[in-house]
Coordinates of N, CA and C in Angstrom, one line a residue:
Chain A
X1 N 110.7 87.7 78.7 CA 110.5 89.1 78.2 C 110.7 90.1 79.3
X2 N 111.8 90.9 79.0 CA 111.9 91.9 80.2 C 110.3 93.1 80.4
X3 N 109.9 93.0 81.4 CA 109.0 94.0 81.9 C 109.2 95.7 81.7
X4 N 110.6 96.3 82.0 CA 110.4 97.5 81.8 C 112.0 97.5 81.0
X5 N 112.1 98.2 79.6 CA 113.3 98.3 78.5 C 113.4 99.9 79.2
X6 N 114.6 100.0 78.9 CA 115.3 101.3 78.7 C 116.9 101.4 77.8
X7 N 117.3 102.0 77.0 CA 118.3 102.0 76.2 C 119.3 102.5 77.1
X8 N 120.2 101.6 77.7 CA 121.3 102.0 78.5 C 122.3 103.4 78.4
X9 N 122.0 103.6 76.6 CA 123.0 104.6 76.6 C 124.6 104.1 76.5
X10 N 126.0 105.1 76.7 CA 125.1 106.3 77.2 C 124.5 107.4 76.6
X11 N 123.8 108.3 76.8 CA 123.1 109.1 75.6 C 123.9 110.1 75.9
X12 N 124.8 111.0 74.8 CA 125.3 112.4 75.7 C 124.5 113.4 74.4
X13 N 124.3 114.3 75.0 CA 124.1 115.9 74.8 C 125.0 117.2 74.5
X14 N 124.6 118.0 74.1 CA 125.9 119.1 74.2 C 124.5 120.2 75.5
X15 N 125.0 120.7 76.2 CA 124.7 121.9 77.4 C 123.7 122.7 76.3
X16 N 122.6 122.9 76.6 CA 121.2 123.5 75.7 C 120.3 122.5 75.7
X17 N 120.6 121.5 74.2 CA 120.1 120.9 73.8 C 119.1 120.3 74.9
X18 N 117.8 119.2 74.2 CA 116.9 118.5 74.3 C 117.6 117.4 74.9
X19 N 117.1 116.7 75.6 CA 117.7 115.1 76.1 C 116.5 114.4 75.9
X20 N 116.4 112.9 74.8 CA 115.3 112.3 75.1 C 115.9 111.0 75.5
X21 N 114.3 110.8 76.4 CA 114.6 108.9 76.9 C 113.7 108.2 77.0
X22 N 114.0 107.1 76.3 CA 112.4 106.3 76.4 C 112.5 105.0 77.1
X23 N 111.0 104.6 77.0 CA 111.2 103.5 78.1 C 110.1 102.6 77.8
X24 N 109.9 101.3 77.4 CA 108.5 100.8 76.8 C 108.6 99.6 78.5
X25 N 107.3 99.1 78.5 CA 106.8 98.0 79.0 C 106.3 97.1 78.8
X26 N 106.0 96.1 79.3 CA 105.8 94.6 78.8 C 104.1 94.8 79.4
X27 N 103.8 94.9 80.5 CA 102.6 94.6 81.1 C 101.4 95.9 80.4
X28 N 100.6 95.0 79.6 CA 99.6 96.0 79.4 C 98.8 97.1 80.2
X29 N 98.6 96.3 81.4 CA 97.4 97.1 82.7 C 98.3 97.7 82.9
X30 N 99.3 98.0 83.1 CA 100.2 99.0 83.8 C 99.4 100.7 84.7
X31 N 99.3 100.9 85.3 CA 98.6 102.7 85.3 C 99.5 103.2 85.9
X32 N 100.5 103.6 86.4 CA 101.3 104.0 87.0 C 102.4 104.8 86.6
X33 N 103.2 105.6 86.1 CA 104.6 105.6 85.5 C 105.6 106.9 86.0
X34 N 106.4 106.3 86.5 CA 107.4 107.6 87.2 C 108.9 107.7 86.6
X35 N 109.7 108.9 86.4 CA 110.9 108.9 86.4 C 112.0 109.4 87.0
X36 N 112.6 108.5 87.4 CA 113.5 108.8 88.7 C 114.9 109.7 88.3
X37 N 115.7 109.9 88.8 CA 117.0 110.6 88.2 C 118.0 110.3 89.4
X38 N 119.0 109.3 89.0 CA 120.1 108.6 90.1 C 121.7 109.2 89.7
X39 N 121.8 109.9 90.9 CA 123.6 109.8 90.6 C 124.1 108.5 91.1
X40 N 125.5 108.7 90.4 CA 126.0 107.6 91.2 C 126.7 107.4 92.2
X41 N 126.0 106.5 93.3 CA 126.2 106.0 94.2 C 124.9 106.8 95.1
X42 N 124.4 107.2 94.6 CA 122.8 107.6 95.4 C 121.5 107.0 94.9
X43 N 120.7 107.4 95.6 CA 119.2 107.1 95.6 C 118.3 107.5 94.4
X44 N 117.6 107.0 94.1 CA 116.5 107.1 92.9 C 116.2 108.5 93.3
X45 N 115.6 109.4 92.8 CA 115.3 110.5 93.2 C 114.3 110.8 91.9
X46 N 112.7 111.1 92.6 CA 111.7 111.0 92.1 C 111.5 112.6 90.8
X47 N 111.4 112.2 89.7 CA 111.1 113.6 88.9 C 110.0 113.8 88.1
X48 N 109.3 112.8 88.0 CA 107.7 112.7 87.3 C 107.0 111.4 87.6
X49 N 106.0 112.0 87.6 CA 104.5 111.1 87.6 C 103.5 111.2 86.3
X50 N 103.5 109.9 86.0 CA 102.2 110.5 85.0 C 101.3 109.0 84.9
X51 N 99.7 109.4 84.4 CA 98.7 108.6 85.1 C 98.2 108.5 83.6
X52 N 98.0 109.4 83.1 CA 97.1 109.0 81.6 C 97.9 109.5 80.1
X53 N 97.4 108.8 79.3 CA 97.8 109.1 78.1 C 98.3 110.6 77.9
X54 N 99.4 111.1 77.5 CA 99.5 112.5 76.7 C 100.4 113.2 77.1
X55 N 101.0 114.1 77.1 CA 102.0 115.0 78.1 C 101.7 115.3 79.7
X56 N 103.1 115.7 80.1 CA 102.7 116.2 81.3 C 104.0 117.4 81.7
X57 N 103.9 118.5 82.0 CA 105.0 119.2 81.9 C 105.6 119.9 83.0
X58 N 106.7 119.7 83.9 CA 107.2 120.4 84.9 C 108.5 121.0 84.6
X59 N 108.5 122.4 84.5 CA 109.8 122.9 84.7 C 110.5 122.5 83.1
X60 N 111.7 122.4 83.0 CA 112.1 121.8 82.3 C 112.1 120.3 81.6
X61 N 111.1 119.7 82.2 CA 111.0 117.9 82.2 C 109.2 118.2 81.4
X62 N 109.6 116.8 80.9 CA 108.3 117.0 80.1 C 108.1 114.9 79.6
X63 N 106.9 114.5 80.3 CA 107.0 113.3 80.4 C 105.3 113.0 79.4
X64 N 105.8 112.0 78.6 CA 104.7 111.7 77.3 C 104.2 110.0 78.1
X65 N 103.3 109.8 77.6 CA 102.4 108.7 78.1 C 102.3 108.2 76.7
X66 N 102.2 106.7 76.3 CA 100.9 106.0 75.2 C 101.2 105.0 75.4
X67 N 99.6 104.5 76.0 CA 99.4 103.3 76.8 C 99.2 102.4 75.7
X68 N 98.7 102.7 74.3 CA 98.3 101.7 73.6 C 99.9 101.6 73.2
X69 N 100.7 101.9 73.2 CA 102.4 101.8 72.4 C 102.7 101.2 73.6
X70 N 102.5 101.4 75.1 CA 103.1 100.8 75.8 C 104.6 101.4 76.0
X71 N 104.4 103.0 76.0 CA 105.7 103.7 76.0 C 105.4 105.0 76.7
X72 N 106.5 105.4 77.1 CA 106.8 106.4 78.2 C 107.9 107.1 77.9
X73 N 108.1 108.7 77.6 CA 109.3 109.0 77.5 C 109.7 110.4 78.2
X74 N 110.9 110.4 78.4 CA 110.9 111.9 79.5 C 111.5 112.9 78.4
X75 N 111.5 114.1 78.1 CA 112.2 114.9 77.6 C 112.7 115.8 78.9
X76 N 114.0 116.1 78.2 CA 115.4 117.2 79.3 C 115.0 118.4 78.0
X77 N 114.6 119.7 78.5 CA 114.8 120.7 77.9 C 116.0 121.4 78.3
X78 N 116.6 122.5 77.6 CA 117.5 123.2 78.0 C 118.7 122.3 78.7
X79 N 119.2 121.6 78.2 CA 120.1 120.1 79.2 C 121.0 121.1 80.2
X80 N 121.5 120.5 81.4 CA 122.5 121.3 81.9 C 123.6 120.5 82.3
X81 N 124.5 120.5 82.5 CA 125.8 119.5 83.1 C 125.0 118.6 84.3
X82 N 124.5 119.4 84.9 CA 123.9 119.3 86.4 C 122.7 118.1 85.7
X83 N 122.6 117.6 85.0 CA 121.6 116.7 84.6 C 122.2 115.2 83.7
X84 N 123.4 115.4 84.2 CA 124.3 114.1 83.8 C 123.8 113.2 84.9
X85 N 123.5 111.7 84.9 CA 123.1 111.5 85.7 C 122.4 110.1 85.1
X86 N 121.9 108.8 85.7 CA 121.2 107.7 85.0 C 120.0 108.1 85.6
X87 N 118.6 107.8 84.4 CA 117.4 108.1 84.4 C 116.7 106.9 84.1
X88 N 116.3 106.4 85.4 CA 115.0 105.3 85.7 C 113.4 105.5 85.6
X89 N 113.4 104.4 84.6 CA 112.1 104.4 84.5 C 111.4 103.3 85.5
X90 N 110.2 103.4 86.2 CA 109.9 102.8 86.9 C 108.0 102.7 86.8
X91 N 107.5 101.3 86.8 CA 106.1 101.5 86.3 C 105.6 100.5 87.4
X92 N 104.4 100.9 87.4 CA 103.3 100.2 88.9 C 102.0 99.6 87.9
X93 N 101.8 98.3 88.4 CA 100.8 97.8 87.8 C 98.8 98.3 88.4
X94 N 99.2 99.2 89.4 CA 98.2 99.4 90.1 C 97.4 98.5 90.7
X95 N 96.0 99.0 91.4 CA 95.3 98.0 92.1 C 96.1 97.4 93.4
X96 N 96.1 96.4 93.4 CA 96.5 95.9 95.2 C 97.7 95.8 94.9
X97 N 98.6 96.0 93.9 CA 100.0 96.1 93.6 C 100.6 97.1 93.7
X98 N 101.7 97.2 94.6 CA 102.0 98.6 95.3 C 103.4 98.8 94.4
X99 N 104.0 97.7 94.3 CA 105.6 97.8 93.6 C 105.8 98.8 92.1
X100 N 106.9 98.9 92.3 CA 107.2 99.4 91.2 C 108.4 98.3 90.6
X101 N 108.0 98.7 89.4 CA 109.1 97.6 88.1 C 110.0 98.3 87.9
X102 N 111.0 97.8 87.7 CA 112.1 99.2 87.0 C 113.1 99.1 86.2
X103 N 113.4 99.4 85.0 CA 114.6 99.3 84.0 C 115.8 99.6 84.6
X104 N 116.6 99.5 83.7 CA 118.4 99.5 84.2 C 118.7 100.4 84.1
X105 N 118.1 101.7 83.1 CA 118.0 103.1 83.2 C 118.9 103.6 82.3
X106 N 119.0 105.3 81.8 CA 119.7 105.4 80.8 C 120.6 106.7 81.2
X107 N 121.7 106.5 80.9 CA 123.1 107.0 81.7 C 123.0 108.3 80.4
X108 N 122.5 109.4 81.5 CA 122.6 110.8 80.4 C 123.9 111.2 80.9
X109 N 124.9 111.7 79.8 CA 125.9 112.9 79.9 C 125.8 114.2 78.8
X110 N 125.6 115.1 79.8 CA 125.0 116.9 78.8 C 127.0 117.0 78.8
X111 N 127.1 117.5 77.7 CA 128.8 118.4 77.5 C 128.7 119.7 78.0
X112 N 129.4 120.5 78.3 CA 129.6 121.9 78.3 C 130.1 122.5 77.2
Chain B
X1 N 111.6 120.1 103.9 CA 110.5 119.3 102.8 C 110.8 118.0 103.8
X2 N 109.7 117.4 104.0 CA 109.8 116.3 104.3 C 110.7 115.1 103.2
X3 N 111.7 113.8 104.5 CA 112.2 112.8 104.0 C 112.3 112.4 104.3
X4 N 112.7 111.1 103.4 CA 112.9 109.3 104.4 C 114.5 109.4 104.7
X5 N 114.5 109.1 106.1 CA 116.1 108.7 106.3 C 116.3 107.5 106.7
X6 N 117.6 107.3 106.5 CA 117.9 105.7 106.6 C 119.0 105.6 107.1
X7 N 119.1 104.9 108.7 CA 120.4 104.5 109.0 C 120.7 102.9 109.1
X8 N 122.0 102.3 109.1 CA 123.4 103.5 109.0 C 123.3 103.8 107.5
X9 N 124.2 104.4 106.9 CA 124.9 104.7 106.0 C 125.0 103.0 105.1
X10 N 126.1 102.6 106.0 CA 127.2 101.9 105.4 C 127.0 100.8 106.6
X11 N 127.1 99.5 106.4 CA 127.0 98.3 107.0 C 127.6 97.3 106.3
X12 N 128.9 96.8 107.4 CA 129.7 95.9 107.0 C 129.3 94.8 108.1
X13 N 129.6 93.5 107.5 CA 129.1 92.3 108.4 C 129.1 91.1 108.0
X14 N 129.7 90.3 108.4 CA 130.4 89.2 108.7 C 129.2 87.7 107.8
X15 N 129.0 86.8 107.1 CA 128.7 86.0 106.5 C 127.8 85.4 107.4
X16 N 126.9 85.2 107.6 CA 125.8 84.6 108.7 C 125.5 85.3 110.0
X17 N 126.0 86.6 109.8 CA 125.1 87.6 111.2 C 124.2 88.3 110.1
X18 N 123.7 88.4 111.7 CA 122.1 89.5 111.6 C 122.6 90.5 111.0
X19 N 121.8 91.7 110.2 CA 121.5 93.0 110.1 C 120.1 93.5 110.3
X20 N 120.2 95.1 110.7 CA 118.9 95.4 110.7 C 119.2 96.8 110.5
X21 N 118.5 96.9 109.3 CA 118.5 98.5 108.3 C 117.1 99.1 108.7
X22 N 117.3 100.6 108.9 CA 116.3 101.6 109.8 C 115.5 102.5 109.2
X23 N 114.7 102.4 108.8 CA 114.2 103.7 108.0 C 113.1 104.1 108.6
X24 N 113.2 105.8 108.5 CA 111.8 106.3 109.2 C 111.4 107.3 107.9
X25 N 110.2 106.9 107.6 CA 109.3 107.4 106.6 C 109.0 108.7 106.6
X26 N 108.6 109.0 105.5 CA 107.7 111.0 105.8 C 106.9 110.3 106.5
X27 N 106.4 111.6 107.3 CA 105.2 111.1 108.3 C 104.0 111.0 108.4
X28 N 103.6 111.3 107.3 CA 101.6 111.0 107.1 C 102.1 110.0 105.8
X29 N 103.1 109.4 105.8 CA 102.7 108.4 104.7 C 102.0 107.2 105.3
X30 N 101.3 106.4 104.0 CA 101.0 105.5 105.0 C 101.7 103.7 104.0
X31 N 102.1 104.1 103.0 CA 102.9 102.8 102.4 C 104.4 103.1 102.6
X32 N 105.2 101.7 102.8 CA 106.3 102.0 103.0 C 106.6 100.3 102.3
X33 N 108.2 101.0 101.8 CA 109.1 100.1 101.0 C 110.2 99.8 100.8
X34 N 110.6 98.7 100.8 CA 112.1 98.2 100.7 C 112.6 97.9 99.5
X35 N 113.4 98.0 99.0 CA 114.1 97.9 97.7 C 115.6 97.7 97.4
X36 N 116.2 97.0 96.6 CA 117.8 96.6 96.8 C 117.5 97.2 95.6
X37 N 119.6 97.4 95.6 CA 120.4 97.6 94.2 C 121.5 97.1 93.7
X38 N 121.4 96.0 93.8 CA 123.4 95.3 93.7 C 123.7 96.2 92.6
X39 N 125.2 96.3 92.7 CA 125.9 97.3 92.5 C 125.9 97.0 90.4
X40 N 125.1 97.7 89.4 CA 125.4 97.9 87.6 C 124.0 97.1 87.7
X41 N 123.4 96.8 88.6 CA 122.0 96.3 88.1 C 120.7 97.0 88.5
X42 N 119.7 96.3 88.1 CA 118.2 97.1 88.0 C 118.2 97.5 89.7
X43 N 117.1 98.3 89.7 CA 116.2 98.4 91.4 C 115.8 97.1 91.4
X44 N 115.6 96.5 92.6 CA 114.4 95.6 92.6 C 113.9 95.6 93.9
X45 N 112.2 95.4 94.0 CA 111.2 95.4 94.7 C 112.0 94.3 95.8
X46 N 111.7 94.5 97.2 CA 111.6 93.5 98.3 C 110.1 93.3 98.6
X47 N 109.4 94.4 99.2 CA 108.7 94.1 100.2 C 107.4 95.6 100.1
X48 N 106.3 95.7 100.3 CA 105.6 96.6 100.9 C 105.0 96.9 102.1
X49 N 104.6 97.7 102.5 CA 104.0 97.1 103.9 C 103.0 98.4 104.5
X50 N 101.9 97.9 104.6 CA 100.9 98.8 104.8 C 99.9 98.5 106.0
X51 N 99.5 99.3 106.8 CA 98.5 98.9 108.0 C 98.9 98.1 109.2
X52 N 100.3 97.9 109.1 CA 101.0 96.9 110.0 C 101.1 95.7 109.6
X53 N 101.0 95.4 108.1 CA 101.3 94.3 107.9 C 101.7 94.4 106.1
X54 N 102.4 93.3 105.8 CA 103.0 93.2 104.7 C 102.2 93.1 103.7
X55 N 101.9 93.8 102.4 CA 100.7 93.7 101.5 C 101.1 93.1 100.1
X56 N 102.8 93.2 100.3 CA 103.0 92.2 98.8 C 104.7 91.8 99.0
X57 N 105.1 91.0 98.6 CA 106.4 90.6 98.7 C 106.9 90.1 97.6
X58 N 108.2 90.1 96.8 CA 108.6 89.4 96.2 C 109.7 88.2 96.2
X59 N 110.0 87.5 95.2 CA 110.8 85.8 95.7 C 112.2 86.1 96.4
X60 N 112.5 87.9 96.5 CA 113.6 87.6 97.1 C 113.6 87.9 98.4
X61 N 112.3 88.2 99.0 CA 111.8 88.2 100.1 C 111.7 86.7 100.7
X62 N 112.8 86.1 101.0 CA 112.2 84.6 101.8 C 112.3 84.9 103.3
X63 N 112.3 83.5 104.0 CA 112.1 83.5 105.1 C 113.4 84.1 106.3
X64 N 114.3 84.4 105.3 CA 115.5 85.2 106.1 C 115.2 86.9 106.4
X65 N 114.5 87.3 105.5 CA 114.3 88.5 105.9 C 112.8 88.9 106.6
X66 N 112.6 90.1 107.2 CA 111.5 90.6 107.8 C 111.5 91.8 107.9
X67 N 110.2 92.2 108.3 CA 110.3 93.8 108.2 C 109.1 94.1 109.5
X68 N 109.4 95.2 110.1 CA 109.0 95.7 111.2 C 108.6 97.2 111.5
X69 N 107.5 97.9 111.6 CA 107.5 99.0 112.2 C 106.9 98.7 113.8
X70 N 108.2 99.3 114.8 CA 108.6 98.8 115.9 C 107.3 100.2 116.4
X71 N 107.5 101.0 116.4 CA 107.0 102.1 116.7 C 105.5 103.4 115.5
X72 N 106.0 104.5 116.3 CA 104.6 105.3 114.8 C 105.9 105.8 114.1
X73 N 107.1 105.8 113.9 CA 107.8 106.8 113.1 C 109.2 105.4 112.3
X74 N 109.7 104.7 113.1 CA 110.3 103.4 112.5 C 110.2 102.4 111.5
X75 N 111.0 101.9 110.8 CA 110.5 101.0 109.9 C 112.0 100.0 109.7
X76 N 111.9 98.9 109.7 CA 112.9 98.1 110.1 C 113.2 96.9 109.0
X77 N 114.4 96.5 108.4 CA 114.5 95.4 107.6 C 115.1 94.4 108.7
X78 N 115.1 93.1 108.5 CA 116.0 92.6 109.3 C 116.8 91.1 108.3
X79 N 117.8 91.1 108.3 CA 118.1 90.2 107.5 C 118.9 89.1 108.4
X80 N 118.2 88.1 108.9 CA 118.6 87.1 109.9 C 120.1 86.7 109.7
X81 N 120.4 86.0 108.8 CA 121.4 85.1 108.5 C 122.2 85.5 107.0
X82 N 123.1 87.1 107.0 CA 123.6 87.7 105.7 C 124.0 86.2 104.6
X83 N 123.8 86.7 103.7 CA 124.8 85.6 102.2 C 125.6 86.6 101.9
X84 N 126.8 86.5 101.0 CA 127.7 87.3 100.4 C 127.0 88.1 99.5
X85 N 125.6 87.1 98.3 CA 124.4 87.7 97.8 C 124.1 88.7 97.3
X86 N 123.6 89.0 99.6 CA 122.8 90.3 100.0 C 123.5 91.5 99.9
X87 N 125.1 91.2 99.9 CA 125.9 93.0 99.4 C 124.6 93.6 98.6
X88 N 124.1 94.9 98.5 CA 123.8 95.6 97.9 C 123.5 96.9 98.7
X89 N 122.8 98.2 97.5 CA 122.1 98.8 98.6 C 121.2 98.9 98.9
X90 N 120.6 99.0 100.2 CA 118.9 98.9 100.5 C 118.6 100.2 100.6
X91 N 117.2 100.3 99.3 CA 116.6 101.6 99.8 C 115.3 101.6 100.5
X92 N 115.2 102.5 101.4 CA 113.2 102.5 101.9 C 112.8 103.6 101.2
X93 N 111.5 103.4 100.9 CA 110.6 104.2 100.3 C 109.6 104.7 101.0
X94 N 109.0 105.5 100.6 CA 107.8 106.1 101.3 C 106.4 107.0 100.9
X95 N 105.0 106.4 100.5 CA 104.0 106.8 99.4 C 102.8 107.3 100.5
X96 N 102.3 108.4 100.0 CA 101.0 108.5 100.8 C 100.3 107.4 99.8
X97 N 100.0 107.2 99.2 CA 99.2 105.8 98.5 C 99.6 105.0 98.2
X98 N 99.1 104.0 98.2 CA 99.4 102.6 97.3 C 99.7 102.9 95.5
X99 N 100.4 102.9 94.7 CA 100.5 103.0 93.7 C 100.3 104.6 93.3
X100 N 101.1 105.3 94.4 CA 101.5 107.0 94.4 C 102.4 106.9 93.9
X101 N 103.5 108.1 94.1 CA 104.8 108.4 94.2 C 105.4 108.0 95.4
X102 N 106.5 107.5 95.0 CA 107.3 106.9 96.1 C 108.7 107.6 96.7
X103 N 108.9 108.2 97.5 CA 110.0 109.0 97.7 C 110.8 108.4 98.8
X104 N 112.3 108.4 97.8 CA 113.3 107.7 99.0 C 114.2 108.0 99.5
X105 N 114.5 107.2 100.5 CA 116.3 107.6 101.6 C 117.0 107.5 100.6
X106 N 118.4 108.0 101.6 CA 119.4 108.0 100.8 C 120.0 106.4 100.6
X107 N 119.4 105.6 101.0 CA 120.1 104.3 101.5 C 121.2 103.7 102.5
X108 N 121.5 102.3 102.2 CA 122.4 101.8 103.1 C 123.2 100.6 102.5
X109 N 124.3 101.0 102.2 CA 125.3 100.3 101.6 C 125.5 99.2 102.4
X110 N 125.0 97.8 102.4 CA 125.2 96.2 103.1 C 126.4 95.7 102.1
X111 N 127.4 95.5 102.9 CA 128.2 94.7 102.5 C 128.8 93.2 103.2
X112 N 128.7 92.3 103.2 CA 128.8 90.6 103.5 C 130.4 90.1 103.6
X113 N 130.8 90.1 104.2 CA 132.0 89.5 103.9 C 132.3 88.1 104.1

């Protein structure tokens, strides 16, 4: 059973629009959940944290929690080209477990 | 803004030599991390390492690799004896907590020949 799913995509958008991406988990205890945003041929690059059930909202990014679903999703408001890019999900079991798990991630392209 | 940097870049090397990939952490962190990417596949976890000593590893952590902070600002992979394998990229990470946010270098592209 894979630990962290993500729908490869790729998902495209048109330039405005909403981008969604979801991400479920296998491990129930999980407390941890971040989403990273990777171009290619670079580094994960950190864009949310979120710790408990429910929304969480920065800027344009808006990341949903439900721990009993065992899902996590990021919403792209306002999409911009500049947000074409693969989006990792990555979850930490907490406690003396420092790692993070991480899906294969979902390859956004916004249109102009 | 504070960040993790990582040298070199780009490391090419020979099928059974050493490598040793550099990363220096933000500076009041106090967890730090190693992490590969072979090239269309997941992240995956190496290693953590907290207090001067390693706090969790994973099975692809064997006995070929190690990790080292040599100094207060260094942090060191060392990969004794390369496989063709190990091509990937290594990233370091860097958390003020255990099971924080983890903020990373840009990496280092290891390539095996």
């Amino acid at each position: 059973q894979k630990e962290v799913e993500q729908n490869s995509g790729p998902l495209s958008v048109p330039e405005g629009a909403i981008a969604s991406l979801n991400c479920t988990y296998s491990d129930r205890v999980s407390q941890s959940f971040f989403w990273y945003r990777q171009y290619s041929g670079k580094s994960p690059e950190l864009i949310m944290s979120i710790y408990s059930n429910g929304d969480k909202e920065d800027g344009r990014f808006t990341a949903q929690l439900n721990k009993a679903s065992q899902y996590v999703s990021l919403l792209i408001r306002d999409s911009q080209p500049s947000d074409s890019a693969t989006y990792l999900c990555a979850v930490n079991r907490g406690g003396n477990n420092r790692k993070l798990i991480w899906g294969l991630g979902t390859s956004l392209a916004v249109n102009p | 803004e504070p960040e993790v940097t990582q040298t070199p870049s780009h490391q090419v090397t020979q099928m059974g030599q050493e490598v040793i990939l550099r990363c220096v952490p933000i500076s009041n962190h106090l967890y730090f991390y190693w992490y590969r990417q072979i090239l269309g596949q997941k992240v995956e976890f190496l290693v953590s390492f907290y207090n001067n000593e390693i706090s969790e590893k994973s099975e692809i952590f064997d006995d070929q690799f190690s990790v080292e902070r040599p100094d207060g600002s260094n942090f060191t992979l060392k990969i004794r004896s390369t496989k063709l394998e190990d091509s990937a990229m290594y990233f370091c990470a860097s958390s003020l907590y255990g099971g924080n946010e983890q903020f990373f270098g840009p990496g280092t592209r290891l390539t095996v020949l």
